[in-house]
CSV table of C-alpha atoms in Angstrom, one decimal:
chain,number,residue,atom,x,y,z
A,1,UNK,CA,-15.4,-9.4,-8.6
A,2,UNK,CA,-17.3,-10.5,-5.5
A,3,UNK,CA,-16.9,-8.4,-2.3
A,4,UNK,CA,-14.1,-9.7,-0.1
A,5,UNK,CA,-14.8,-10.4,3.5
A,6,UNK,CA,-12.4,-8.5,5.7
A,7,UNK,CA,-12.3,-10.9,8.5
A,8,UNK,CA,-12.3,-14.3,6.8
A,9,UNK,CA,-10.7,-13.7,3.4
A,10,UNK,CA,-8.4,-10.7,3.8
A,11,UNK,CA,-7.1,-10.9,7.3
A,12,UNK,CA,-5.4,-14.3,7.0
A,13,UNK,CA,-3.7,-13.3,3.8
A,14,UNK,CA,-2.4,-10.1,5.3
A,15,UNK,CA,-1.2,-12.0,8.4
A,16,UNK,CA,0.5,-14.5,6.2
A,17,UNK,CA,2.3,-11.7,4.3
A,18,UNK,CA,3.6,-10.2,7.5
A,19,UNK,CA,4.9,-13.6,8.6
A,20,UNK,CA,6.7,-14.1,5.3
A,21,UNK,CA,8.7,-10.9,5.3
A,22,UNK,CA,12.2,-11.6,3.9
A,23,UNK,CA,11.8,-15.4,4.6
A,24,UNK,CA,14.5,-17.0,2.4
A,25,UNK,CA,13.7,-20.7,3.2
A,26,UNK,CA,13.0,-22.6,0.0
A,27,UNK,CA,9.4,-23.4,-0.8
A,28,UNK,CA,7.8,-25.1,-3.8
A,29,UNK,CA,4.5,-23.8,-5.1
A,30,UNK,CA,2.5,-25.3,-7.9
A,31,UNK,CA,0.3,-23.5,-10.3
A,32,UNK,CA,0.6,-20.0,-11.7
A,33,UNK,CA,2.2,-17.2,-9.6
A,34,UNK,CA,1.5,-13.5,-9.5
A,35,UNK,CA,4.1,-10.9,-8.6
A,36,UNK,CA,3.2,-7.4,-7.4
A,37,UNK,CA,5.8,-4.7,-6.7
A,38,UNK,CA,4.8,-1.6,-4.6
A,39,UNK,CA,7.3,1.2,-5.0
A,40,UNK,CA,6.6,3.2,-1.8
A,41,UNK,CA,8.1,6.4,-0.3
A,42,UNK,CA,9.4,4.6,2.8
A,43,UNK,CA,9.7,1.0,1.5
A,44,UNK,CA,9.6,-1.3,-1.5
A,45,UNK,CA,7.5,-4.4,-1.2
A,46,UNK,CA,7.5,-7.3,-3.6
A,47,UNK,CA,4.8,-10.0,-3.0
A,48,UNK,CA,4.2,-13.3,-4.8
A,49,UNK,CA,0.8,-14.9,-4.7
A,50,UNK,CA,-0.3,-18.4,-5.6
A,51,UNK,CA,-3.3,-19.2,-7.8
A,52,UNK,CA,-5.7,-18.6,-4.8
A,53,UNK,CA,-4.2,-15.2,-4.0
A,54,UNK,CA,-2.3,-16.5,-1.0
A,55,UNK,CA,1.1,-14.9,-0.3
A,56,UNK,CA,3.9,-17.3,-0.7
A,57,UNK,CA,6.9,-15.0,-0.8
A,58,UNK,CA,7.4,-11.4,0.4
A,59,UNK,CA,10.4,-9.1,0.3
A,60,UNK,CA,10.5,-5.7,2.1
A,61,UNK,CA,13.2,-3.1,2.1
A,62,UNK,CA,13.0,0.2,3.8
A,63,UNK,CA,14.2,2.7,1.3
A,64,UNK,CA,14.3,6.4,0.4
A,65,UNK,CA,14.1,6.2,-3.4
A,66,UNK,CA,10.6,7.6,-4.0
A,67,UNK,CA,9.3,11.0,-2.9
A,68,UNK,CA,5.8,12.3,-3.4
A,69,UNK,CA,5.2,9.7,-6.1
A,70,UNK,CA,8.4,10.4,-8.0
A,71,UNK,CA,11.3,8.0,-8.2
A,72,UNK,CA,14.2,10.4,-7.4
A,73,UNK,CA,16.8,7.7,-7.0
A,74,UNK,CA,16.2,5.6,-10.1
A,75,UNK,CA,19.4,3.5,-9.8
A,76,UNK,CA,18.6,2.8,-6.2
A,77,UNK,CA,15.1,1.7,-6.9
A,78,UNK,CA,16.1,-0.6,-9.8
A,79,UNK,CA,18.9,-2.1,-7.6
A,80,UNK,CA,16.4,-2.9,-4.8
A,81,UNK,CA,13.8,-4.4,-7.2
A,82,UNK,CA,16.5,-6.6,-8.9
A,83,UNK,CA,17.8,-7.8,-5.5
A,84,UNK,CA,14.3,-8.6,-4.3
A,85,UNK,CA,13.5,-10.5,-7.5
A,86,UNK,CA,16.7,-12.6,-7.0
A,87,UNK,CA,15.6,-13.4,-3.5
A,88,UNK,CA,12.1,-14.3,-4.5
A,89,UNK,CA,13.3,-16.6,-7.3
A,90,UNK,CA,15.8,-18.3,-5.0
A,91,UNK,CA,13.0,-19.0,-2.4
A,92,UNK,CA,10.5,-20.3,-5.0
A,93,UNK,CA,13.1,-22.2,-7.1
A,94,UNK,CA,11.7,-20.7,-10.4
A,95,UNK,CA,12.0,-17.6,-12.5
A,96,UNK,CA,9.5,-14.7,-12.4
A,97,UNK,CA,9.0,-13.0,-15.8
A,98,UNK,CA,6.4,-10.4,-15.2
A,99,UNK,CA,4.9,-8.2,-12.4
A,100,UNK,CA,2.1,-5.9,-11.6
A,101,UNK,CA,2.9,-2.5,-10.3
A,102,UNK,CA,1.2,0.7,-9.3
A,103,UNK,CA,1.4,4.5,-9.0
A,104,UNK,CA,-0.1,7.3,-6.9
A,105,UNK,CA,-3.2,8.9,-8.6
A,106,UNK,CA,-2.2,12.0,-10.6
A,107,UNK,CA,1.3,10.9,-11.3
A,108,UNK,CA,2.8,9.3,-14.4
A,109,UNK,CA,2.5,5.5,-14.3
A,110,UNK,CA,5.5,5.3,-16.7
A,111,UNK,CA,7.8,6.2,-13.8
A,112,UNK,CA,7.0,2.9,-12.0
A,113,UNK,CA,6.9,1.0,-15.2
A,114,UNK,CA,10.4,2.1,-16.1
A,115,UNK,CA,11.8,0.8,-12.8
A,116,UNK,CA,10.2,-2.6,-13.2
A,117,UNK,CA,11.3,-3.0,-16.8
A,118,UNK,CA,14.9,-1.9,-15.9
A,119,UNK,CA,14.9,-4.7,-13.3
A,120,UNK,CA,14.3,-7.2,-16.1
A,121,UNK,CA,10.6,-7.8,-15.7
A,122,UNK,CA,7.6,-7.4,-18.1
A,123,UNK,CA,4.9,-5.2,-16.6
A,124,UNK,CA,1.6,-7.2,-16.7
A,125,UNK,CA,-0.7,-4.6,-15.1
A,126,UNK,CA,-0.2,-1.1,-13.8
A,127,UNK,CA,-2.9,0.6,-11.7
A,128,UNK,CA,-3.2,3.4,-9.2
A,129,UNK,CA,-2.9,2.3,-5.6
A,130,UNK,CA,-6.3,3.0,-4.1
A,131,UNK,CA,-8.0,1.6,-7.3
A,132,UNK,CA,-6.0,-1.6,-6.8
A,133,UNK,CA,-7.3,-1.9,-3.2
A,134,UNK,CA,-10.9,-1.2,-4.4
A,135,UNK,CA,-10.6,-3.9,-7.0
A,136,UNK,CA,-9.3,-6.5,-4.5
A,137,UNK,CA,-12.1,-5.8,-2.0
A,138,UNK,CA,-14.9,-5.8,-4.6
A,139,UNK,CA,-16.6,-2.8,-2.9
A,140,UNK,CA,-19.6,-1.2,-4.3
A,141,UNK,CA,-20.3,2.2,-2.7
A,142,UNK,CA,-17.3,3.3,-0.7
A,143,UNK,CA,-14.0,5.2,-0.7
A,144,UNK,CA,-10.5,3.8,-0.3
A,145,UNK,CA,-8.0,6.0,1.5
A,146,UNK,CA,-4.4,4.8,0.9
A,147,UNK,CA,-2.0,6.6,3.2
A,148,UNK,CA,1.4,6.0,1.6
A,149,UNK,CA,4.8,7.3,2.6
A,150,UNK,CA,4.5,10.5,0.6
A,151,UNK,CA,0.9,10.9,-0.4
A,152,UNK,CA,-2.7,10.2,0.6
A,153,UNK,CA,-4.6,8.7,-2.3
A,154,UNK,CA,-8.4,8.6,-2.4
A,155,UNK,CA,-10.6,6.5,-4.8
A,156,UNK,CA,-14.4,6.6,-4.8
A,157,UNK,CA,-16.2,3.4,-5.9
A,158,UNK,CA,-19.7,3.2,-7.2
A,159,UNK,CA,-21.2,-0.1,-8.4
A,160,UNK,CA,-17.8,-1.6,-8.5
A,161,UNK,CA,-16.3,1.1,-10.7
A,162,UNK,CA,-13.8,3.8,-9.9
A,163,UNK,CA,-15.7,7.1,-10.5
A,164,UNK,CA,-13.1,9.4,-8.9
A,165,UNK,CA,-9.5,9.3,-7.7
A,166,UNK,CA,-7.2,12.0,-6.3
A,167,UNK,CA,-3.9,12.3,-4.5
A,168,UNK,CA,-2.4,14.9,-2.1
A,169,UNK,CA,1.3,15.2,-0.9
A,170,UNK,CA,0.8,14.3,2.8
A,171,UNK,CA,1.6,10.9,4.1
A,172,UNK,CA,3.8,8.8,6.4
A,173,UNK,CA,6.9,10.8,5.6
A,174,UNK,CA,5.2,14.0,6.9
A,175,UNK,CA,4.3,12.0,10.1
A,176,UNK,CA,8.0,11.2,10.6
A,177,UNK,CA,9.0,14.8,9.9
A,178,UNK,CA,6.6,16.0,12.6
A,179,UNK,CA,7.9,13.5,15.0
A,180,UNK,CA,11.6,14.3,14.3
A,181,UNK,CA,10.9,18.0,14.9
A,182,UNK,CA,9.0,17.4,18.1
A,183,UNK,CA,11.6,15.0,19.6
A,184,UNK,CA,14.6,16.8,18.0
A,185,UNK,CA,15.9,13.6,16.5
A,186,UNK,CA,17.2,12.7,13.0
A,187,UNK,CA,14.5,11.7,10.5
A,188,UNK,CA,15.9,8.1,10.3
A,189,UNK,CA,15.4,7.7,14.1
A,190,UNK,CA,11.9,9.1,13.8
A,191,UNK,CA,11.0,6.5,11.2
A,192,UNK,CA,12.1,3.7,13.5
A,193,UNK,CA,10.4,5.2,16.5
A,194,UNK,CA,7.1,5.6,14.5
A,195,UNK,CA,7.2,1.9,13.6
A,196,UNK,CA,8.0,0.6,17.1
A,197,UNK,CA,6.3,3.1,19.6
A,198,UNK,CA,2.9,3.8,18.2
A,199,UNK,CA,1.3,4.5,21.5
A,200,UNK,CA,4.0,7.0,22.5
A,201,UNK,CA,4.0,9.0,19.3
A,202,UNK,CA,0.3,9.2,18.5
A,203,UNK,CA,-0.3,12.4,20.5
A,204,UNK,CA,2.5,14.1,18.6
A,205,UNK,CA,1.5,13.0,15.1
A,206,UNK,CA,-2.3,13.2,15.5
A,207,UNK,CA,-2.5,16.6,13.9
A,208,UNK,CA,-1.0,15.2,10.7
A,209,UNK,CA,-3.7,12.6,10.5
A,210,UNK,CA,-6.3,15.3,11.2
A,211,UNK,CA,-5.0,17.1,8.1
A,212,UNK,CA,-5.3,13.8,6.1
A,213,UNK,CA,-9.0,13.7,7.3
A,214,UNK,CA,-9.4,17.2,5.9
A,215,UNK,CA,-7.9,16.1,2.6
A,216,UNK,CA,-10.2,13.1,2.4
A,217,UNK,CA,-13.2,15.3,3.2
A,218,UNK,CA,-12.3,17.7,0.4
A,219,UNK,CA,-12.0,14.9,-2.2
A,220,UNK,CA,-15.2,13.2,-1.1
A,221,UNK,CA,-17.2,16.4,-1.5
A,222,UNK,CA,-20.1,15.7,-3.8
A,223,UNK,CA,-19.7,11.9,-3.6
A,224,UNK,CA,-22.1,9.7,-1.7
A,225,UNK,CA,-20.3,6.8,0.1
A,226,UNK,CA,-21.2,4.5,2.9
A,227,UNK,CA,-17.8,3.1,3.9
A,228,UNK,CA,-14.1,4.1,4.2
A,229,UNK,CA,-11.4,1.5,3.7
A,230,UNK,CA,-8.0,2.5,5.1
A,231,UNK,CA,-4.7,1.1,3.8
A,232,UNK,CA,-1.0,2.0,4.1
A,233,UNK,CA,1.6,1.3,6.8
A,234,UNK,CA,1.0,4.6,8.6
A,235,UNK,CA,-2.5,3.4,9.4
A,236,UNK,CA,-1.0,0.9,11.8
A,237,UNK,CA,-0.6,3.7,14.4
A,238,UNK,CA,-3.1,3.4,17.3
A,239,UNK,CA,-5.7,6.0,17.0
A,240,UNK,CA,-6.0,6.2,13.2
A,241,UNK,CA,-9.2,4.2,12.8
A,242,UNK,CA,-10.8,5.9,15.8
A,243,UNK,CA,-9.9,9.4,14.4
A,244,UNK,CA,-11.3,8.7,11.0
A,245,UNK,CA,-14.5,7.2,12.6
A,246,UNK,CA,-14.9,10.4,14.6
A,247,UNK,CA,-14.2,12.7,11.6
A,248,UNK,CA,-16.7,10.8,9.4
A,249,UNK,CA,-19.4,9.8,11.8
A,250,UNK,CA,-21.9,8.7,9.1
A,251,UNK,CA,-19.5,6.2,7.5
A,252,UNK,CA,-18.2,2.7,8.6
A,253,UNK,CA,-14.4,2.8,8.8
A,254,UNK,CA,-12.5,-0.4,8.0
A,255,UNK,CA,-8.9,-0.9,8.9
A,256,UNK,CA,-7.2,-4.3,8.1
A,257,UNK,CA,-4.9,-6.1,10.6
A,258,UNK,CA,-1.7,-5.5,8.5
A,259,UNK,CA,-2.4,-2.2,6.6
A,260,UNK,CA,1.2,-2.1,5.3
A,261,UNK,CA,0.5,-5.1,3.1
A,262,UNK,CA,-3.0,-4.3,1.8
A,263,UNK,CA,-1.7,-2.3,-1.2
A,264,UNK,CA,1.0,-4.8,-2.2
A,265,UNK,CA,-1.5,-7.7,-2.0
A,266,UNK,CA,-4.0,-5.7,-4.0
A,267,UNK,CA,-1.3,-4.9,-6.7
A,268,UNK,CA,-0.2,-8.6,-7.0
A,269,UNK,CA,-3.8,-9.8,-7.1
A,270,UNK,CA,-5.1,-7.2,-9.6
A,271,UNK,CA,-6.7,-8.5,-12.8
A,272,UNK,CA,-8.1,-6.3,-15.5
A,273,UNK,CA,-11.8,-6.7,-16.2
A,274,UNK,CA,-12.0,-9.7,-18.4
A,275,UNK,CA,-8.5,-10.8,-17.5
A,276,UNK,CA,-7.4,-14.1,-16.0
């Protein structure tokens, strides 16, 4: 797959995805559609793409049904996915029969597959999250760092192939825990504060991201890469890109405009080598 240009190809699609969050207005889209479902620790995102990989429908629900890559509230996860599927089909005026999904590296992909199938969908593709991003971007000699709600996933790409992937249980949930402890507020309030007051919370949560940098450094030991690509909603906090750039001075650090939607977009767009 050719390398995607961050500014001209990726950014407009991510901005479009953000603009479409939970938009229920009916729309008619011709051609084949692709559905991707991202079961995250803090949220579940379902995204539908048209034949040119443009987002046409997006559902997002903040939810606590996944922890450290494990679906601990199976019924809750299935209920949310079914509800999102109904909303997507109502907006598009057509049924969706299959979906791509993902899993954190090092966990059992069957966990995600079971949820999608229980919601009434056939699983077309299942791939670990950082590898999905690497596939979408078409990168050649780089690392993808996917900071999810519960884990930080790392994939190393060489000549377009994933040569290494790993995962550690530190992510956005740990950022929220740190913020809740510092401000002495409930975790739910910390989650909201984190999403809406990035500038104010960054000095408090920076040490968590410094730990993430240490994790990435450990996983990259022995691998030669030129670039780092960041994804995941927690990357939207101001200071994240600058911190990674200072911690990895020899690498170019890329951060998309809407990092929350990079992984769902990558999941929906994913095609196996030789697929269509």
